[in-house]
Short mmCIF file of C-alpha atoms in Angstrom, two decimals:
data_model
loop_
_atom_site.label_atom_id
_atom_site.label_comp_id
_atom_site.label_asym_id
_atom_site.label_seq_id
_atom_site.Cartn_x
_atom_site.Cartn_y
_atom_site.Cartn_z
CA UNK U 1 22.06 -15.63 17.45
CA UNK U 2 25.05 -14.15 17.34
CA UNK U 3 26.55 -11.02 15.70
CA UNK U 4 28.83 -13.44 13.43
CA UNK U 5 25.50 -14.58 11.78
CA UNK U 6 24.53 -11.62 10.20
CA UNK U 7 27.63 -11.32 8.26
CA UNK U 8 26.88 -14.82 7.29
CA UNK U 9 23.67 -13.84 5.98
CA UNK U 10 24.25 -10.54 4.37
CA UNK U 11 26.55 -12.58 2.27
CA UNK U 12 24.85 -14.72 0.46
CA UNK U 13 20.71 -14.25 -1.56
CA UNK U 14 19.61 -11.30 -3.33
CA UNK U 15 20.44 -7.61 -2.43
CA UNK U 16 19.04 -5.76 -5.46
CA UNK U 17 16.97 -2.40 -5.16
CA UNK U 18 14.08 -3.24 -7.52
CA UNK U 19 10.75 -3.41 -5.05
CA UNK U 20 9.91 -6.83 -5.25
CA UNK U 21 7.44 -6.84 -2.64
CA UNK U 22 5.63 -4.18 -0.98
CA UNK U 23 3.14 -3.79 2.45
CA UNK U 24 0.10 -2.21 1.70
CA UNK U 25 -1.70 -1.27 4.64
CA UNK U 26 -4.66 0.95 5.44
CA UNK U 27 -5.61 1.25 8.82
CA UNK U 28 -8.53 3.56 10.46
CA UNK U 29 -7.60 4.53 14.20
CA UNK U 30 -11.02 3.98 16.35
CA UNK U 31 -13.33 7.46 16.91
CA UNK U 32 -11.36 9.49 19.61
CA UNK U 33 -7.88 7.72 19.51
CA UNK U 34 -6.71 9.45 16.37
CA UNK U 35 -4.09 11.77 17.87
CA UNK U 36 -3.11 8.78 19.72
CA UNK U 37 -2.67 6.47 16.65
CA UNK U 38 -0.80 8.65 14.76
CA UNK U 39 1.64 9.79 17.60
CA UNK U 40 1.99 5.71 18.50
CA UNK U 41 2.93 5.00 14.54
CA UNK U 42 5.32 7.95 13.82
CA UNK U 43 7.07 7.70 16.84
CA UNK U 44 7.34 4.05 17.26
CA UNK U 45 5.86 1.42 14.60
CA UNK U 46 6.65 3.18 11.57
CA UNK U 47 10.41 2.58 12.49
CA UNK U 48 10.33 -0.75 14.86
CA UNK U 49 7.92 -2.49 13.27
CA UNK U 50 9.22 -1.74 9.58
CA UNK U 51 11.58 0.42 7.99
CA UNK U 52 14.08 -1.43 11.32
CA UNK U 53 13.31 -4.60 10.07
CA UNK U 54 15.79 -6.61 7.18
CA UNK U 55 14.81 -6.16 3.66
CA UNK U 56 12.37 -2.92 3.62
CA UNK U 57 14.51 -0.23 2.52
CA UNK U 58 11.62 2.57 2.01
CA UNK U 59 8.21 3.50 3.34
CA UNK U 60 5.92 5.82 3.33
CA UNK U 61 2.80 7.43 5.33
CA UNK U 62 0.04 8.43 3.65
CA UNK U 63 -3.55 9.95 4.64
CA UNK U 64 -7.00 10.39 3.37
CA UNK U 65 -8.75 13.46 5.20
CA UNK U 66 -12.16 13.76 4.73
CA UNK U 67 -12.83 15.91 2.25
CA UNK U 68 -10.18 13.14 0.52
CA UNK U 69 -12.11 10.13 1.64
CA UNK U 70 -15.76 11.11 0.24
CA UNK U 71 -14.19 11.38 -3.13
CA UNK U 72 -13.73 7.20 -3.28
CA UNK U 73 -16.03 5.13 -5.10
CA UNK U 74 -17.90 2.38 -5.99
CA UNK U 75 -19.61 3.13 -2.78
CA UNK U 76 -20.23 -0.60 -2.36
CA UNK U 77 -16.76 -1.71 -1.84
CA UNK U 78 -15.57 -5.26 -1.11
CA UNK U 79 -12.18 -3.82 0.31
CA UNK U 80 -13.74 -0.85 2.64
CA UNK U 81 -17.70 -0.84 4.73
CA UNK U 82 -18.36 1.74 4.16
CA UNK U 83 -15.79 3.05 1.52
CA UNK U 84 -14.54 6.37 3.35
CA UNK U 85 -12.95 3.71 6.27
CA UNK U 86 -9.37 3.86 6.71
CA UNK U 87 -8.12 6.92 7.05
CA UNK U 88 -3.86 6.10 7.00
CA UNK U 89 -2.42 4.20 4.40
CA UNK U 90 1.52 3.20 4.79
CA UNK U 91 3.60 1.37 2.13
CA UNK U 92 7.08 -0.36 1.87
CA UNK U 93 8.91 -1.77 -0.49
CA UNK U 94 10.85 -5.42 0.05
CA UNK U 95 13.98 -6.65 -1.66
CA UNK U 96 12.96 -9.01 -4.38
CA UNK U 97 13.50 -12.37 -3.56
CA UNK U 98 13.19 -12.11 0.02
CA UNK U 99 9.69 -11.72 1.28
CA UNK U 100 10.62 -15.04 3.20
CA UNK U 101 13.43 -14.09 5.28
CA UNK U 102 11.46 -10.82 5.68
CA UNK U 103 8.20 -12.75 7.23
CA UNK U 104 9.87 -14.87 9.15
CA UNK U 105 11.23 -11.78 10.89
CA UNK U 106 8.13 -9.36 10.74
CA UNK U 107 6.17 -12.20 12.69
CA UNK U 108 8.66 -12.37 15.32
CA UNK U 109 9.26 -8.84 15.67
CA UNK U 110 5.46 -8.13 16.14
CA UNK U 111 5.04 -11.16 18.39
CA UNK U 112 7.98 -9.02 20.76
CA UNK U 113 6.21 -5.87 20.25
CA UNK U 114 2.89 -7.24 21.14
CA UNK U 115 4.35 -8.67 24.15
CA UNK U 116 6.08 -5.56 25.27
CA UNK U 117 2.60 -3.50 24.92
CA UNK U 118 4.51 -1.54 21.83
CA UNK U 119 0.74 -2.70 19.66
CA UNK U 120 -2.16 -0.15 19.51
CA UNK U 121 -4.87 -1.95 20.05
CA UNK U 122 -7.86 0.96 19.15
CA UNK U 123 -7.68 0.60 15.33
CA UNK U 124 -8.73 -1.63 12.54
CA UNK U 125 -7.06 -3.22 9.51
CA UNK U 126 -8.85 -2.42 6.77
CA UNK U 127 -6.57 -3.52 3.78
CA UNK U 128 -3.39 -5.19 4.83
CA UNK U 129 -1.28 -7.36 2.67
CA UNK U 130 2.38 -8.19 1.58
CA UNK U 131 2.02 -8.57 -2.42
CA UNK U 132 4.10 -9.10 -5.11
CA UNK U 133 5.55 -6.69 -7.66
CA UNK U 134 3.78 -7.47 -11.30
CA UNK U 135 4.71 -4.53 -13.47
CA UNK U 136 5.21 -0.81 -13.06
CA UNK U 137 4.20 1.70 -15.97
CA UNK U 138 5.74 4.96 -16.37
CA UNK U 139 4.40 8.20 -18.16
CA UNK U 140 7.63 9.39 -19.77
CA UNK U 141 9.29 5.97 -20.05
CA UNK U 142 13.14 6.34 -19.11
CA UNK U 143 12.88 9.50 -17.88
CA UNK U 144 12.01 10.66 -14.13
CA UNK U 145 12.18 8.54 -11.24
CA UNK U 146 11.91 4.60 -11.31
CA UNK U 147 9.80 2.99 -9.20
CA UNK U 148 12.33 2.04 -6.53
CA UNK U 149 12.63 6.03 -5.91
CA UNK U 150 8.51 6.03 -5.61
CA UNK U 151 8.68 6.40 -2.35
CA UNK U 152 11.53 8.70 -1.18
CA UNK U 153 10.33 11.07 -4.02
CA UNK U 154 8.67 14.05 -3.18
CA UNK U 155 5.21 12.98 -4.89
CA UNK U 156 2.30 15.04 -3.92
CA UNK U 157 -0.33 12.13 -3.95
CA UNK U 158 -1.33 8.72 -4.18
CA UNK U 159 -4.12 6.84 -5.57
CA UNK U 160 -4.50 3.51 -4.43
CA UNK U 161 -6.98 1.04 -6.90
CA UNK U 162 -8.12 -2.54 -6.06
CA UNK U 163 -9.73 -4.42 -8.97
CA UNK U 164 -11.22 -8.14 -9.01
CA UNK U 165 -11.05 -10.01 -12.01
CA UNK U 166 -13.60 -12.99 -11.92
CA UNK U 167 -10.64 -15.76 -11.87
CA UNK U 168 -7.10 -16.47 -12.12
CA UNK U 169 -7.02 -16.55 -15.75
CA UNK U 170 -8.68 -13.58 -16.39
CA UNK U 171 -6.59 -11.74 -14.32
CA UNK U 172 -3.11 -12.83 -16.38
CA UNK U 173 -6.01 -11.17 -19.34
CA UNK U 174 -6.48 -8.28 -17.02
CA UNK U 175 -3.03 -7.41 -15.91
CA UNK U 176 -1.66 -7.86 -19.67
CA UNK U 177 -4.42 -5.59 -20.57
CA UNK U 178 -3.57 -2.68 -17.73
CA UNK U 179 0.26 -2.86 -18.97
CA UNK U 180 -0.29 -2.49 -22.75
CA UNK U 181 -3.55 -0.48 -23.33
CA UNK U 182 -5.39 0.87 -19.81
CA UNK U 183 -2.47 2.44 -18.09
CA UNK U 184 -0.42 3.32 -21.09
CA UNK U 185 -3.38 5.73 -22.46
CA UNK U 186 -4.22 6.29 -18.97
CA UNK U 187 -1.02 8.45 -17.86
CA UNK U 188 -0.47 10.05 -21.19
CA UNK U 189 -0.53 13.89 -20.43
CA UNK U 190 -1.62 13.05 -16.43
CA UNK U 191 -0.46 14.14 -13.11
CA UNK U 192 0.23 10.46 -12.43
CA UNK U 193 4.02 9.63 -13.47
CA UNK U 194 3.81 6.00 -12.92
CA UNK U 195 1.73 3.36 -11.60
CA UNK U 196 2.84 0.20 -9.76
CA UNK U 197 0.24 -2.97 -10.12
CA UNK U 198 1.05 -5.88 -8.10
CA UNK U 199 -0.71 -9.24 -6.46
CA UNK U 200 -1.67 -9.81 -3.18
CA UNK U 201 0.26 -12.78 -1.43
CA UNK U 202 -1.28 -15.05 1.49
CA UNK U 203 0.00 -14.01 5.21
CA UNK U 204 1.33 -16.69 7.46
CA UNK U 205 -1.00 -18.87 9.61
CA UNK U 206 1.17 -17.07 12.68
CA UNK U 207 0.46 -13.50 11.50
CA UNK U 208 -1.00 -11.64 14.23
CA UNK U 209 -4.71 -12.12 14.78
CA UNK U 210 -5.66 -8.69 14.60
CA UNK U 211 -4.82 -9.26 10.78
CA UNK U 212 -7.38 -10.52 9.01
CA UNK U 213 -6.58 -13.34 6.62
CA UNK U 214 -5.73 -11.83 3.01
CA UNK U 215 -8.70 -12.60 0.02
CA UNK U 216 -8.84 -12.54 -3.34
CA UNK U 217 -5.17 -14.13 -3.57
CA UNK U 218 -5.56 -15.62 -6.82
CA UNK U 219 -7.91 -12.33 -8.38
CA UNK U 220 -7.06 -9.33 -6.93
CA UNK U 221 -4.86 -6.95 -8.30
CA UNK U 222 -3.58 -3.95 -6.46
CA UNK U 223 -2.25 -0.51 -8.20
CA UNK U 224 -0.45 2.53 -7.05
CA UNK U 225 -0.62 5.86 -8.84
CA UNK U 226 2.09 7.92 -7.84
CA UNK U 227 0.67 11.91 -8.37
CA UNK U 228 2.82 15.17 -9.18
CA UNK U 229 -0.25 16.92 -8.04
CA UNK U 230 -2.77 17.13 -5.21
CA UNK U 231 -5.64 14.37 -5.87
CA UNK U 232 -8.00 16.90 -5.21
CA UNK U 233 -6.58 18.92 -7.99
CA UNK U 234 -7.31 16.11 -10.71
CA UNK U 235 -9.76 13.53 -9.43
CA UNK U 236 -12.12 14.19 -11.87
CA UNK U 237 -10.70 14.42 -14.98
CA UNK U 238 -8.50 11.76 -13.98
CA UNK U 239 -9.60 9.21 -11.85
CA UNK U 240 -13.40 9.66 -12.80
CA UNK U 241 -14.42 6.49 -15.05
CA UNK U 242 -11.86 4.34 -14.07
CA UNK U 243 -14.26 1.53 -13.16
CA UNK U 244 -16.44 1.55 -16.08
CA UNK U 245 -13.33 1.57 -18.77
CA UNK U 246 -12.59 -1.68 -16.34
CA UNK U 247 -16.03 -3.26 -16.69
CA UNK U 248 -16.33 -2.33 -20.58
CA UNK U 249 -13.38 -4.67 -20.83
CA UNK U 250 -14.78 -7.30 -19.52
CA UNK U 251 -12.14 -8.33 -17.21
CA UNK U 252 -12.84 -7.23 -13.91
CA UNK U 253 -14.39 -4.54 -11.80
CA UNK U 254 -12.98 -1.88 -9.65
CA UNK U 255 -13.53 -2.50 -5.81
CA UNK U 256 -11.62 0.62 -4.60
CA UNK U 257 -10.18 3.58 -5.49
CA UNK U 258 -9.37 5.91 -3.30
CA UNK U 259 -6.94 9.07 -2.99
CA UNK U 260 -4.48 9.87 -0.45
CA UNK U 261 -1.72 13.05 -0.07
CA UNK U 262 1.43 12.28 2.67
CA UNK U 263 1.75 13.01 5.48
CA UNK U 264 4.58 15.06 7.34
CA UNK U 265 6.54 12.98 8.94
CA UNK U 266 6.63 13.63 12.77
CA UNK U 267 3.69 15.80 13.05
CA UNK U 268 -0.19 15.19 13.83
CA UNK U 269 -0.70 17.40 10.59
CA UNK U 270 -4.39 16.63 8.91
CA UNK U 271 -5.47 14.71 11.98
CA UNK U 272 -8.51 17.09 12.86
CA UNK U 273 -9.49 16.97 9.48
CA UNK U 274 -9.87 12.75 8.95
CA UNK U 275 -13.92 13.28 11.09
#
């Protein structure tokens, strides 16, 4: 390929900012390589294997210590054995209308990094999927950030919620449910100023095979609750519940939920407290 062609393609397909897509990944670096992890993906992967790449135009870094990861629940998770594993989570958000183009690049950029020995091999995927933007819900409607800013904004947590509906249909129920009742009364008066829910997608049948194949494609629904405070500060009066209000409706159960606070970029901050 030439130069030429990317003029040719940055001129024609959607450019807009609104996060059509996003990563999701949470990863937990093996016992004794977490210094090395977190060195490898700030200095390297966070930039050359993402926010480099066409059509992610913001990320972020986040990380459960463990004082952080013993407050996650139900304790029998379908997403995380046991439920305190993975200790980084990272998120991006994609250009609507071009997760496509993006995969068709992310696979062959990996396949070259894996190839130059720029992959670190001593960790394990525990939740990592491309997905689909469904709705976002915000606490004080026009005002504050929008959700494209979610991630350059200077939020002081994350909360990161999986639920399982019991088919495709009742998730449609359960999503228009979340947007109209749940998360409306939900972030009234909370730390949380919005929430982004979105659907996980398949990943390619050349995705790299230390990615496990994405489930619950057609049930899952993943949310985001972007936090003005510290989880620590609110996880009770907040975040405590959350799966029985879920199963009283009668349209899914919560599989994870799980708090996180960002880390600083460039630094091995909060890595001897993850053990």
């Amino acid at each position: 390929m030439t130069s030429d062609a990317y003029a040719e393609l940055a001129s024609v397909g959607p450019y807009g900012v609104r996060p059509g897509h996003a990563l999701i990944t949470l990863v937990e670096p093996h016992p004794g390589h977490e210094y090395a992890y977190n060195r490898w993906y700030e200095d390297d992967h966070f930039i050359a294997g993402a926010m480099a790449m066409p059509w992610i135009y913001a990320g972020r870094r986040w990380v459960a210590t463990r004082e952080l990861q013993l407050l996650r629940y139900p304790e029998k998770s379908a997403i995380a054995q046991p439920v305190t594993a993975g200790c980084y989570l990272s998120v991006y958000w994609l250009t609507e209308g071009r997760y496509a183009d993006h995969m068709r690049w992310t696979v062959g950029i990996n396949k070259r990094l894996l190839r130059d020995g720029r992959v670190y091999q001593d960790r394990t995927h525990i939740f990592t999927a491309f997905q689909d933007h469904e709705a976002t819900v915000y606490r004080d409607g026009a005002a504050g950030p929008r959700d494209h800013h979610a991630l350059d904004h200077p939020y002081a947590g994350l909360a990161l919620e999986v639920i399982e509906s019991e088919g495709p249909e009742q998730r449609e129920e359960l999503l228009a449910w979340l947007r109209s009742r749940h998360l409306p009364r939900r972030l009234a008066g909370s730390p949380a100023a919005m929430v982004t829910v979105f659907r996980p997608t398949p990943l390619p049948s050349d995705r790299m095979s230390y990615v496990k194949q994405v489930e619950g494609v057609d049930t899952r629904l993943t949310l985001l609750w972007f936090l003005e405070s510290d989880p620590r500060e609110c996880w009770d009066p907040c975040f405590t519940g959350l799966d029985g209000e879920v199963a009283d409706a009668g349209l899914g159960r919560v599989e994870f939920m799980a708090p996180f606070i960002p880390t600083i970029p460039g630094t091995d901050q909060y890595v001897a407290e993850l053990r």
